[in-house]
Amino acid sequence: MEVLSRKTTKLATIVAVTFALGACSGNSEEKKSTGHFEQSSGKVVGAYFPDWRVYDDVPYLPSQIPAGDLTHVIYAFLTMCGTHPSDTGEALLKQIEETCKDKPEFTAIVADQKAAYGLTLADGTEYEGHFEQFKTLKIANPHLTVLPSFGGWTMSQPFHEMIKTDAGRKQFVESAIKLVEDSEVFDGIDLDWEYPGGGGLTTASWDPKTKLSTVVMKHETKMFTQMLKELRAGLDALGEKNGRHYELSAAAGVPPAKVANIDYPEASKYIDHWFAMTYDFFGGWSTNDIGHLSNLKGSGDLKWWSGSDGYIAGMLKAGLPAEKLVLGAAFYGRGWTGLTNYPEGRPYAKNEDDTYATAEAGIKLDLPYHEIQKMVTDEKSGWVEFYDAKHDAAFAWNEVQKGFISYDNARSVEAKGNWVLARGFAGIFAWEVTHDQNNELVEAMNKGVKNIPVK
């Protein structure tokens, strides 16, 4: 175990906040990203951008994305007309309802119209909208691929209904391709259906009331592949029309139960990239067994031997081509307070009797990486940063609170990039870019895949 030296981030934080405030001016010509690395490795270096960050007290907008140091930005999230759970949020549900008023069920739509096309910010500033800023960002960074991601944790429910019929599937496929064609922003389609075969927000596998039957699971597996085939054909037709290639990608759950519900050998014929969600191995929802959030390496020290390496091995065994796999990194942390029953200095590991740490409470909110760095560089906070070299994972410990926060830092992200290169994978991506306001982790992704620094 290694305790990391403290370093000041005050100046970087001030710069980041100043930049954020300046970006709200509505003049997208003022801010253009300049890459610090050449994208020389040929690897994907990607990150999700959540559209709702425009509503933060200090908004994070597309003009602030370090686009020069990324190959892919995945815009989260779009959806389709249909029934959505209350977790989607009242304001967003109203927008979806209004947008879908005169549209057939399962029509692909931009969920948050205000964020995309313009709104008045909390401070009274008139904001032009994300799509206008993306247009400007792509002019400055012509290498950048921007993908609309359909679904997400709270907006995947309509997939389960859409996929039941040929008519529903056709409506989504054709309208999604039309949306890409009309957007002037997007370079393909990303699917973040959580998850084909169930196990998401509204289809919890542990609840008999929501768990999908075996028949339904098998049907979703088959029709998911069929949908990819149809999307690929539609995007290819659009590409032939416009003289270019449009990408098709999908987020992929990594636990064995999720992997089993994808026909990887067949589905991969139509996919450019699979974005493997190698994070959220453990989190504040559980206080009985504690472990790392997104560690690269697993071992018998950990619950379920959990690690990105083990999960990825299962995906490869299931037929996912290595050259299409993009490894996930977490630009955030999850944690607990009031830990007991942990090995000395190793709150993530098992005891000799095969028991694991328990906690009084889980930290329910995601902790952005830049916020964690403020905590561990503040000597009065009580939080100290450590690195678990055996499993390539960072964590923070608070001795007074018996608090443990697991996350990726620059060292663990760079290790993931190195591993991507060594294994011949397609690249590395992160959820999500706004949590790295000083761009330390984006820099680490580039270093990891050996992109050449700009001189």
CSV table of N, CA and C in Angstrom, one decimal, residues 21-176:
chain,number,residue,atom,x,y,z
A,21,LEU,N,-17.4,29.5,-15.8
A,21,LEU,CA,-18.2,30.7,-15.9
A,21,LEU,C,-18.1,31.4,-17.2
A,22,GLY,N,-16.9,31.5,-17.7
A,22,GLY,CA,-16.7,32.1,-19.0
A,22,GLY,C,-17.5,31.4,-20.1
A,23,ALA,N,-17.6,30.1,-20.1
A,23,ALA,CA,-18.2,29.3,-21.1
A,23,ALA,C,-19.7,29.6,-21.2
A,24,CYS,N,-20.3,30.2,-20.2
A,24,CYS,CA,-21.7,30.4,-20.1
A,24,CYS,C,-22.1,31.6,-20.9
A,25,SER,N,-21.2,32.3,-21.5
A,25,SER,CA,-21.5,33.6,-22.2
A,25,SER,C,-22.4,33.4,-23.4
A,26,GLY,N,-22.5,32.2,-23.9
A,26,GLY,CA,-23.3,32.0,-25.1
A,26,GLY,C,-22.6,32.2,-26.4
A,27,ASN,N,-21.3,32.8,-26.4
A,27,ASN,CA,-20.5,32.9,-27.5
A,27,ASN,C,-19.6,31.7,-27.6
A,28,SER,N,-20.0,30.7,-28.4
A,28,SER,CA,-19.2,29.5,-28.5
A,28,SER,C,-17.9,29.6,-29.2
A,29,GLU,N,-17.8,30.7,-30.0
A,29,GLU,CA,-16.5,31.0,-30.7
A,29,GLU,C,-15.4,31.3,-29.8
A,30,GLU,N,-15.7,31.7,-28.5
A,30,GLU,CA,-14.7,32.1,-27.6
A,30,GLU,C,-13.8,31.0,-27.1
A,31,LYS,N,-14.4,29.8,-27.0
A,31,LYS,CA,-13.7,28.7,-26.4
A,31,LYS,C,-13.5,27.5,-27.4
A,32,LYS,N,-12.2,27.2,-27.7
A,32,LYS,CA,-11.9,26.1,-28.6
A,32,LYS,C,-10.9,25.2,-27.9
A,33,SER,N,-11.2,23.9,-27.9
A,33,SER,CA,-10.3,23.0,-27.2
A,33,SER,C,-9.0,22.8,-28.0
A,34,THR,N,-7.9,22.8,-27.4
A,34,THR,CA,-6.6,22.5,-28.0
A,34,THR,C,-6.0,21.3,-27.4
A,35,GLY,N,-5.7,20.3,-28.2
A,35,GLY,CA,-5.2,19.0,-27.7
A,35,GLY,C,-3.8,19.1,-27.2
A,36,HIS,N,-3.5,18.4,-26.1
A,36,HIS,CA,-2.2,18.3,-25.6
A,36,HIS,C,-1.5,17.0,-26.1
A,37,PHE,N,-2.3,16.2,-26.8
A,37,PHE,CA,-1.7,14.9,-27.3
A,37,PHE,C,-2.2,14.7,-28.7
A,38,GLU,N,-1.3,14.2,-29.5
A,38,GLU,CA,-1.7,13.7,-30.8
A,38,GLU,C,-2.5,12.4,-30.7
A,39,GLN,N,-3.5,12.2,-31.4
A,39,GLN,CA,-4.2,10.9,-31.3
A,39,GLN,C,-3.5,9.9,-32.2
A,40,SER,N,-2.3,9.6,-31.8
A,40,SER,CA,-1.3,8.8,-32.7
A,40,SER,C,-1.4,7.3,-32.5
A,41,SER,N,-2.1,6.9,-31.4
A,41,SER,CA,-2.1,5.5,-31.1
A,41,SER,C,-3.1,4.7,-31.9
A,42,GLY,N,-4.1,5.4,-32.5
A,42,GLY,CA,-5.2,4.8,-33.2
A,42,GLY,C,-6.2,4.2,-32.2
A,43,LYS,N,-6.1,4.5,-30.9
A,43,LYS,CA,-7.0,3.9,-29.9
A,43,LYS,C,-8.1,4.9,-29.6
A,44,VAL,N,-9.3,4.4,-29.3
A,44,VAL,CA,-10.4,5.2,-28.8
A,44,VAL,C,-10.0,5.8,-27.4
A,45,VAL,N,-10.1,7.1,-27.3
A,45,VAL,CA,-10.0,7.8,-26.0
A,45,VAL,C,-11.3,8.6,-25.9
A,46,GLY,N,-12.3,8.0,-25.2
A,46,GLY,CA,-13.6,8.6,-25.2
A,46,GLY,C,-14.1,8.9,-23.8
A,47,ALA,N,-15.2,9.7,-23.8
A,47,ALA,CA,-15.9,10.0,-22.5
A,47,ALA,C,-17.3,10.4,-22.8
A,48,TYR,N,-18.2,10.0,-21.8
A,48,TYR,CA,-19.6,10.4,-21.8
A,48,TYR,C,-19.7,11.9,-21.4
A,49,PHE,N,-20.6,12.6,-22.0
A,49,PHE,CA,-21.0,13.9,-21.6
A,49,PHE,C,-22.4,14.0,-21.2
A,50,PRO,N,-22.8,14.1,-19.9
A,50,PRO,CA,-24.2,14.2,-19.5
A,50,PRO,C,-24.8,15.6,-19.8
A,51,ASP,N,-25.9,15.6,-20.5
A,51,ASP,CA,-26.5,16.9,-20.9
A,51,ASP,C,-27.0,17.7,-19.7
A,52,TRP,N,-27.3,17.0,-18.6
A,52,TRP,CA,-27.9,17.7,-17.5
A,52,TRP,C,-26.9,18.6,-16.7
A,53,ARG,N,-25.6,18.5,-17.0
A,53,ARG,CA,-24.6,19.3,-16.3
A,53,ARG,C,-24.9,20.8,-16.5
A,54,VAL,N,-25.7,21.1,-17.5
A,54,VAL,CA,-26.0,22.5,-17.8
A,54,VAL,C,-26.8,23.1,-16.6
A,55,TYR,N,-27.4,22.3,-15.8
A,55,TYR,CA,-28.2,22.8,-14.7
A,55,TYR,C,-27.5,22.8,-13.4
A,56,ASP,N,-26.2,22.5,-13.4
A,56,ASP,CA,-25.4,22.6,-12.2
A,56,ASP,C,-25.2,24.1,-11.8
A,57,ASP,N,-24.9,24.3,-10.5
A,57,ASP,CA,-24.6,25.7,-10.1
A,57,ASP,C,-23.6,26.4,-10.9
A,58,VAL,N,-22.6,25.7,-11.3
A,58,VAL,CA,-21.6,26.2,-12.3
A,58,VAL,C,-21.7,25.2,-13.4
A,59,PRO,N,-22.4,25.6,-14.5
A,59,PRO,CA,-22.6,24.7,-15.6
A,59,PRO,C,-21.3,24.2,-16.3
A,60,TYR,N,-21.3,23.0,-16.7
A,60,TYR,CA,-20.2,22.4,-17.5
A,60,TYR,C,-20.9,22.2,-18.9
A,61,LEU,N,-20.3,22.9,-19.9
A,61,LEU,CA,-20.9,22.9,-21.3
A,61,LEU,C,-19.9,22.3,-22.3
A,62,PRO,N,-20.4,21.9,-23.5
A,62,PRO,CA,-19.5,21.3,-24.5
A,62,PRO,C,-18.3,22.0,-24.8
A,63,SER,N,-18.4,23.4,-24.7
A,63,SER,CA,-17.2,24.2,-25.0
A,63,SER,C,-16.0,23.9,-24.1
A,64,GLN,N,-16.3,23.3,-22.9
A,64,GLN,CA,-15.3,23.0,-22.0
A,64,GLN,C,-14.6,21.6,-22.1
A,65,ILE,N,-15.2,20.8,-23.0
A,65,ILE,CA,-14.7,19.4,-23.1
A,65,ILE,C,-13.3,19.5,-23.8
A,66,PRO,N,-12.4,18.8,-23.2
A,66,PRO,CA,-11.0,18.7,-23.8
A,66,PRO,C,-11.0,17.9,-25.1
A,67,ALA,N,-11.7,18.4,-26.1
A,67,ALA,CA,-12.0,17.6,-27.3
A,67,ALA,C,-10.7,17.2,-28.1
A,68,GLY,N,-9.7,18.1,-28.0
A,68,GLY,CA,-8.5,17.7,-28.7
A,68,GLY,C,-7.8,16.5,-28.2
A,69,ASP,N,-8.1,16.1,-26.9
A,69,ASP,CA,-7.5,15.0,-26.3
A,69,ASP,C,-8.5,13.8,-26.2
A,70,LEU,N,-9.6,13.9,-27.0
A,70,LEU,CA,-10.5,12.8,-27.0
A,70,LEU,C,-10.8,12.4,-28.5
A,71,THR,N,-11.1,11.1,-28.8
A,71,THR,CA,-11.5,10.7,-30.1
A,71,THR,C,-13.1,10.7,-30.1
A,72,HIS,N,-13.7,10.4,-29.0
A,72,HIS,CA,-15.1,10.2,-28.9
A,72,HIS,C,-15.7,10.9,-27.7
A,73,VAL,N,-16.8,11.6,-28.0
A,73,VAL,CA,-17.7,12.1,-26.9
A,73,VAL,C,-19.1,11.5,-27.1
A,74,ILE,N,-19.6,10.8,-26.0
A,74,ILE,CA,-20.9,10.2,-26.1
A,74,ILE,C,-21.9,11.0,-25.3
A,75,TYR,N,-22.9,11.5,-26.1
A,75,TYR,CA,-23.9,12.5,-25.5
A,75,TYR,C,-25.0,11.7,-24.8
A,76,ALA,N,-25.1,11.9,-23.5
A,76,ALA,CA,-26.0,11.2,-22.7
A,76,ALA,C,-27.1,12.1,-22.1
A,77,PHE,N,-28.3,11.7,-22.2
A,77,PHE,CA,-28.9,10.6,-22.9
A,77,PHE,C,-30.1,11.0,-23.8
A,78,LEU,N,-30.3,10.3,-24.9
A,78,LEU,CA,-31.5,10.4,-25.7
A,78,LEU,C,-32.4,9.3,-25.3
A,79,THR,N,-33.6,9.3,-25.8
A,79,THR,CA,-34.6,8.2,-25.5
A,79,THR,C,-35.6,8.0,-26.6
A,80,MET,N,-36.7,7.4,-26.4
A,80,MET,CA,-37.7,7.2,-27.4
A,80,MET,C,-39.1,7.5,-26.7
A,81,CYS,N,-40.1,7.7,-27.5
A,81,CYS,CA,-41.4,7.9,-27.0
A,81,CYS,C,-41.9,6.6,-26.4
A,82,GLY,N,-42.5,6.7,-25.2
A,82,GLY,CA,-43.0,5.5,-24.5
A,82,GLY,C,-43.1,5.8,-23.0
A,83,THR,N,-43.4,4.7,-22.3
A,83,THR,CA,-43.5,4.8,-20.8
A,83,THR,C,-42.1,4.9,-20.2
A,84,HIS,N,-41.9,5.9,-19.3
A,84,HIS,CA,-40.7,6.0,-18.6
A,84,HIS,C,-41.0,6.0,-17.1
A,85,PRO,N,-40.0,5.5,-16.3
A,85,PRO,CA,-40.2,5.5,-14.8
A,85,PRO,C,-40.1,6.9,-14.2
A,86,SER,N,-40.7,7.0,-13.0
A,86,SER,CA,-40.7,8.3,-12.3
A,86,SER,C,-39.3,8.8,-12.0
A,87,ASP,N,-38.3,7.8,-11.9
A,87,ASP,CA,-36.9,8.2,-11.7
A,87,ASP,C,-36.3,9.1,-12.8
A,88,THR,N,-37.0,9.1,-13.9
A,88,THR,CA,-36.5,10.0,-15.0
A,88,THR,C,-36.5,11.4,-14.6
A,89,GLY,N,-37.4,11.8,-13.7
A,89,GLY,CA,-37.5,13.2,-13.2
A,89,GLY,C,-38.7,13.9,-13.8
A,90,GLU,N,-39.4,14.6,-13.0
A,90,GLU,CA,-40.6,15.3,-13.4
A,90,GLU,C,-40.4,16.2,-14.6
A,91,ALA,N,-39.4,17.1,-14.5
A,91,ALA,CA,-39.1,18.1,-15.5
A,91,ALA,C,-38.8,17.4,-16.9
A,92,LEU,N,-38.0,16.4,-16.8
A,92,LEU,CA,-37.6,15.7,-18.1
A,92,LEU,C,-38.8,14.9,-18.6
A,93,LEU,N,-39.6,14.3,-17.7
A,93,LEU,CA,-40.8,13.6,-18.2
A,93,LEU,C,-41.7,14.5,-18.9
A,94,LYS,N,-41.9,15.8,-18.5
A,94,LYS,CA,-42.7,16.7,-19.1
A,94,LYS,C,-42.2,17.1,-20.5
A,95,GLN,N,-40.9,17.2,-20.6
A,95,GLN,CA,-40.3,17.5,-21.9
A,95,GLN,C,-40.5,16.3,-22.9
A,96,ILE,N,-40.4,15.1,-22.4
A,96,ILE,CA,-40.6,13.9,-23.2
A,96,ILE,C,-42.0,13.9,-23.7
A,97,GLU,N,-42.9,14.1,-22.8
A,97,GLU,CA,-44.4,14.1,-23.1
A,97,GLU,C,-44.7,15.1,-24.2
A,98,GLU,N,-44.2,16.3,-24.0
A,98,GLU,CA,-44.4,17.4,-25.0
A,98,GLU,C,-43.8,17.1,-26.4
A,99,THR,N,-42.6,16.6,-26.4
A,99,THR,CA,-41.9,16.2,-27.6
A,99,THR,C,-42.6,15.1,-28.3
A,100,CYS,N,-43.2,14.2,-27.6
A,100,CYS,CA,-43.8,13.0,-28.2
A,100,CYS,C,-45.3,13.1,-28.5
A,101,LYS,N,-45.8,14.3,-28.2
A,101,LYS,CA,-47.3,14.5,-28.3
A,101,LYS,C,-47.9,14.1,-29.7
A,102,ASP,N,-47.2,14.4,-30.8
A,102,ASP,CA,-47.7,14.1,-32.1
A,102,ASP,C,-46.9,13.0,-32.8
A,103,LYS,N,-46.1,12.2,-32.0
A,103,LYS,CA,-45.2,11.2,-32.6
A,103,LYS,C,-45.7,9.8,-32.2
A,104,PRO,N,-45.4,8.8,-33.1
A,104,PRO,CA,-45.7,7.4,-32.8
A,104,PRO,C,-44.9,6.9,-31.6
A,105,GLU,N,-45.4,6.0,-30.9
A,105,GLU,CA,-44.7,5.3,-29.8
A,105,GLU,C,-43.4,4.8,-30.4
A,106,PHE,N,-42.3,4.9,-29.6
A,106,PHE,CA,-41.0,4.3,-29.9
A,106,PHE,C,-40.2,5.2,-30.9
A,107,THR,N,-40.7,6.4,-31.2
A,107,THR,CA,-39.9,7.4,-32.0
A,107,THR,C,-38.7,7.8,-31.2
A,108,ALA,N,-37.6,7.8,-31.8
A,108,ALA,CA,-36.3,8.3,-31.2
A,108,ALA,C,-36.4,9.8,-31.1
A,109,ILE,N,-36.1,10.3,-29.9
A,109,ILE,CA,-36.1,11.8,-29.6
A,109,ILE,C,-34.9,12.2,-28.8
A,110,VAL,N,-34.7,13.5,-28.9
A,110,VAL,CA,-33.8,14.2,-27.9
A,110,VAL,C,-34.6,14.4,-26.7
A,111,ALA,N,-34.2,13.8,-25.6
A,111,ALA,CA,-35.0,13.9,-24.3
A,111,ALA,C,-35.1,15.3,-23.8
A,112,ASP,N,-33.9,15.9,-23.5
A,112,ASP,CA,-33.9,17.2,-22.9
A,112,ASP,C,-33.7,18.2,-24.1
A,113,GLN,N,-34.8,18.7,-24.6
A,113,GLN,CA,-34.8,19.7,-25.7
A,113,GLN,C,-34.2,21.0,-25.3
A,114,LYS,N,-34.4,21.4,-24.0
A,114,LYS,CA,-33.9,22.7,-23.6
A,114,LYS,C,-32.3,22.7,-23.6
A,115,ALA,N,-31.8,21.6,-23.0
A,115,ALA,CA,-30.3,21.5,-22.9
A,115,ALA,C,-29.7,21.5,-24.3
A,116,ALA,N,-30.4,20.8,-25.2
A,116,ALA,CA,-29.9,20.6,-26.6
A,116,ALA,C,-30.0,21.8,-27.4
A,117,TYR,N,-31.1,22.5,-27.3
A,117,TYR,CA,-31.4,23.6,-28.3
A,117,TYR,C,-31.4,25.0,-27.7
A,118,GLY,N,-31.3,25.1,-26.3
A,118,GLY,CA,-31.2,26.5,-25.7
A,118,GLY,C,-32.1,26.7,-24.6
A,119,LEU,N,-31.7,27.5,-23.6
A,119,LEU,CA,-32.5,27.8,-22.5
A,119,LEU,C,-31.9,29.0,-21.8
A,120,THR,N,-32.6,29.5,-20.8
A,120,THR,CA,-32.1,30.6,-19.9
A,120,THR,C,-31.5,29.9,-18.7
A,121,LEU,N,-30.2,30.2,-18.4
A,121,LEU,CA,-29.6,29.6,-17.3
A,121,LEU,C,-30.0,30.3,-16.0
A,122,ALA,N,-29.6,29.7,-14.9
A,122,ALA,CA,-30.1,30.1,-13.6
A,122,ALA,C,-29.7,31.6,-13.3
A,123,ASP,N,-28.6,32.0,-13.9
A,123,ASP,CA,-28.1,33.4,-13.7
A,123,ASP,C,-28.7,34.4,-14.7
A,124,GLY,N,-29.6,33.9,-15.5
A,124,GLY,CA,-30.3,34.8,-16.5
A,124,GLY,C,-29.6,34.8,-17.8
A,125,THR,N,-28.5,34.1,-18.0
A,125,THR,CA,-27.8,34.1,-19.3
A,125,THR,C,-28.6,33.3,-20.3
A,126,GLU,N,-28.6,33.8,-21.5
A,126,GLU,CA,-29.3,33.0,-22.6
A,126,GLU,C,-28.2,32.0,-23.2
A,127,TYR,N,-28.5,30.8,-23.0
A,127,TYR,CA,-27.5,29.8,-23.5
A,127,TYR,C,-28.0,29.2,-24.8
A,128,GLU,N,-27.1,29.1,-25.8
A,128,GLU,CA,-27.5,28.7,-27.2
A,128,GLU,C,-27.8,27.2,-27.3
A,129,GLY,N,-27.4,26.4,-26.3
A,129,GLY,CA,-27.8,25.0,-26.4
A,129,GLY,C,-26.5,24.1,-26.8
A,130,HIS,N,-26.6,22.9,-26.3
A,130,HIS,CA,-25.4,22.0,-26.5
A,130,HIS,C,-25.1,21.7,-28.0
A,131,PHE,N,-26.1,21.6,-28.8
A,131,PHE,CA,-25.9,21.2,-30.2
A,131,PHE,C,-25.1,22.3,-30.9
A,132,GLU,N,-25.4,23.5,-30.7
A,132,GLU,CA,-24.7,24.6,-31.3
A,132,GLU,C,-23.2,24.6,-30.9
A,133,GLN,N,-23.0,24.4,-29.6
A,133,GLN,CA,-21.6,24.3,-29.1
A,133,GLN,C,-20.9,23.1,-29.7
A,134,PHE,N,-21.6,22.0,-29.8
A,134,PHE,CA,-20.9,20.8,-30.4
A,134,PHE,C,-20.5,21.1,-31.9
A,135,LYS,N,-21.3,21.8,-32.6
A,135,LYS,CA,-21.0,22.2,-34.0
A,135,LYS,C,-19.6,23.0,-34.0
A,136,THR,N,-19.5,23.9,-33.1
A,136,THR,CA,-18.3,24.7,-33.0
A,136,THR,C,-17.1,23.9,-32.6
A,137,LEU,N,-17.4,23.0,-31.6
A,137,LEU,CA,-16.3,22.1,-31.1
A,137,LEU,C,-15.8,21.2,-32.2
A,138,LYS,N,-16.7,20.7,-33.0
A,138,LYS,CA,-16.2,19.8,-34.1
A,138,LYS,C,-15.5,20.6,-35.2
A,139,ILE,N,-15.8,21.8,-35.4
A,139,ILE,CA,-15.0,22.6,-36.4
A,139,ILE,C,-13.6,22.7,-35.9
A,140,ALA,N,-13.4,23.0,-34.6
A,140,ALA,CA,-12.1,23.2,-34.1
A,140,ALA,C,-11.4,21.8,-33.9
A,141,ASN,N,-12.1,20.7,-33.9
A,141,ASN,CA,-11.5,19.4,-33.7
A,141,ASN,C,-12.2,18.4,-34.6
A,142,PRO,N,-11.8,18.5,-35.9
A,142,PRO,CA,-12.5,17.7,-37.0
A,142,PRO,C,-12.3,16.2,-36.8
A,143,HIS,N,-11.4,15.8,-35.9
A,143,HIS,CA,-11.2,14.3,-35.7
A,143,HIS,C,-12.3,13.7,-34.8
A,144,LEU,N,-13.0,14.6,-34.1
A,144,LEU,CA,-13.9,14.2,-33.0
A,144,LEU,C,-15.1,13.5,-33.5
A,145,THR,N,-15.5,12.4,-32.9
A,145,THR,CA,-16.7,11.6,-33.1
A,145,THR,C,-17.7,11.9,-32.0
A,146,VAL,N,-18.9,12.3,-32.3
A,146,VAL,CA,-19.9,12.6,-31.3
A,146,VAL,C,-21.0,11.6,-31.5
A,147,LEU,N,-21.4,10.9,-30.5
A,147,LEU,CA,-22.4,9.8,-30.6
A,147,LEU,C,-23.6,10.1,-29.7
A,148,PRO,N,-24.8,10.0,-30.1
A,148,PRO,CA,-26.0,10.2,-29.2
A,148,PRO,C,-26.2,8.8,-28.6
A,149,SER,N,-26.3,8.8,-27.3
A,149,SER,CA,-26.5,7.6,-26.5
A,149,SER,C,-28.0,7.5,-26.1
A,150,PHE,N,-28.6,6.4,-26.5
A,150,PHE,CA,-30.0,6.2,-26.2
A,150,PHE,C,-30.2,5.3,-25.0
A,151,GLY,N,-30.9,5.7,-24.0
A,151,GLY,CA,-31.2,4.9,-22.8
A,151,GLY,C,-30.6,5.5,-21.5
A,152,GLY,N,-29.6,4.8,-21.0
A,152,GLY,CA,-29.1,5.1,-19.6
A,152,GLY,C,-29.9,4.4,-18.6
A,153,TRP,N,-29.5,4.6,-17.3
A,153,TRP,CA,-30.1,3.8,-16.2
A,153,TRP,C,-31.6,4.2,-16.1
A,154,THR,N,-32.0,5.4,-16.2
A,154,THR,CA,-33.4,5.8,-16.0
A,154,THR,C,-34.2,5.9,-17.2
A,155,MET,N,-33.7,5.7,-18.4
A,155,MET,CA,-34.5,5.9,-19.6
A,155,MET,C,-34.4,4.6,-20.5
A,156,SER,N,-34.1,3.5,-19.9
A,156,SER,CA,-34.0,2.2,-20.7
A,156,SER,C,-35.3,1.5,-20.8
A,157,GLN,N,-36.3,1.8,-19.9
A,157,GLN,CA,-37.5,1.0,-19.9
A,157,GLN,C,-38.2,0.9,-21.2
A,158,PRO,N,-38.3,1.9,-22.1
A,158,PRO,CA,-39.0,1.7,-23.4
A,158,PRO,C,-38.4,0.7,-24.3
A,159,PHE,N,-37.1,0.4,-24.1
A,159,PHE,CA,-36.5,-0.7,-24.9
A,159,PHE,C,-37.2,-2.0,-24.8
A,160,HIS,N,-37.6,-2.3,-23.6
A,160,HIS,CA,-38.3,-3.6,-23.3
A,160,HIS,C,-39.6,-3.8,-24.0
A,161,GLU,N,-40.3,-2.7,-24.2
A,161,GLU,CA,-41.6,-2.7,-24.9
A,161,GLU,C,-41.3,-2.6,-26.4
A,162,MET,N,-40.5,-1.7,-26.8
A,162,MET,CA,-40.2,-1.5,-28.3
A,162,MET,C,-39.7,-2.8,-28.9
A,163,ILE,N,-38.9,-3.6,-28.2
A,163,ILE,CA,-38.3,-4.8,-28.8
A,163,ILE,C,-39.3,-5.9,-29.0
A,164,LYS,N,-40.5,-5.8,-28.4
A,164,LYS,CA,-41.4,-6.9,-28.5
A,164,LYS,C,-42.0,-7.1,-29.9
A,165,THR,N,-42.1,-6.1,-30.7
A,165,THR,CA,-42.7,-6.2,-32.0
A,165,THR,C,-41.8,-5.7,-33.1
A,166,ASP,N,-42.0,-6.2,-34.3
A,166,ASP,CA,-41.3,-5.7,-35.5
A,166,ASP,C,-41.6,-4.3,-35.8
A,167,ALA,N,-42.9,-3.9,-35.6
A,167,ALA,CA,-43.3,-2.5,-35.9
A,167,ALA,C,-42.6,-1.5,-34.9
A,168,GLY,N,-42.6,-1.9,-33.6
A,168,GLY,CA,-41.9,-1.0,-32.6
A,168,GLY,C,-40.4,-0.9,-32.9
A,169,ARG,N,-39.8,-2.0,-33.3
A,169,ARG,CA,-38.4,-1.9,-33.6
A,169,ARG,C,-38.1,-1.1,-34.8
A,170,LYS,N,-38.9,-1.3,-35.8
A,170,LYS,CA,-38.8,-0.5,-37.1
A,170,LYS,C,-38.9,1.0,-36.8
A,171,GLN,N,-39.9,1.3,-36.0
A,171,GLN,CA,-40.1,2.8,-35.7
A,171,GLN,C,-38.9,3.4,-35.0
A,172,PHE,N,-38.3,2.7,-34.0
A,172,PHE,CA,-37.2,3.2,-33.4
A,172,PHE,C,-36.0,3.3,-34.3
A,173,VAL,N,-35.7,2.3,-35.0
A,173,VAL,CA,-34.5,2.2,-35.9
A,173,VAL,C,-34.6,3.4,-37.0
A,174,GLU,N,-35.7,3.4,-37.7
A,174,GLU,CA,-35.8,4.4,-38.7
A,174,GLU,C,-35.8,5.9,-38.2
A,175,SER,N,-36.4,6.1,-37.0
A,175,SER,CA,-36.5,7.4,-36.5
A,175,SER,C,-35.1,7.8,-35.9
A,176,ALA,N,-34.4,6.8,-35.3
A,176,ALA,CA,-33.0,7.1,-34.8
A,176,ALA,C,-32.1,7.6,-35.9
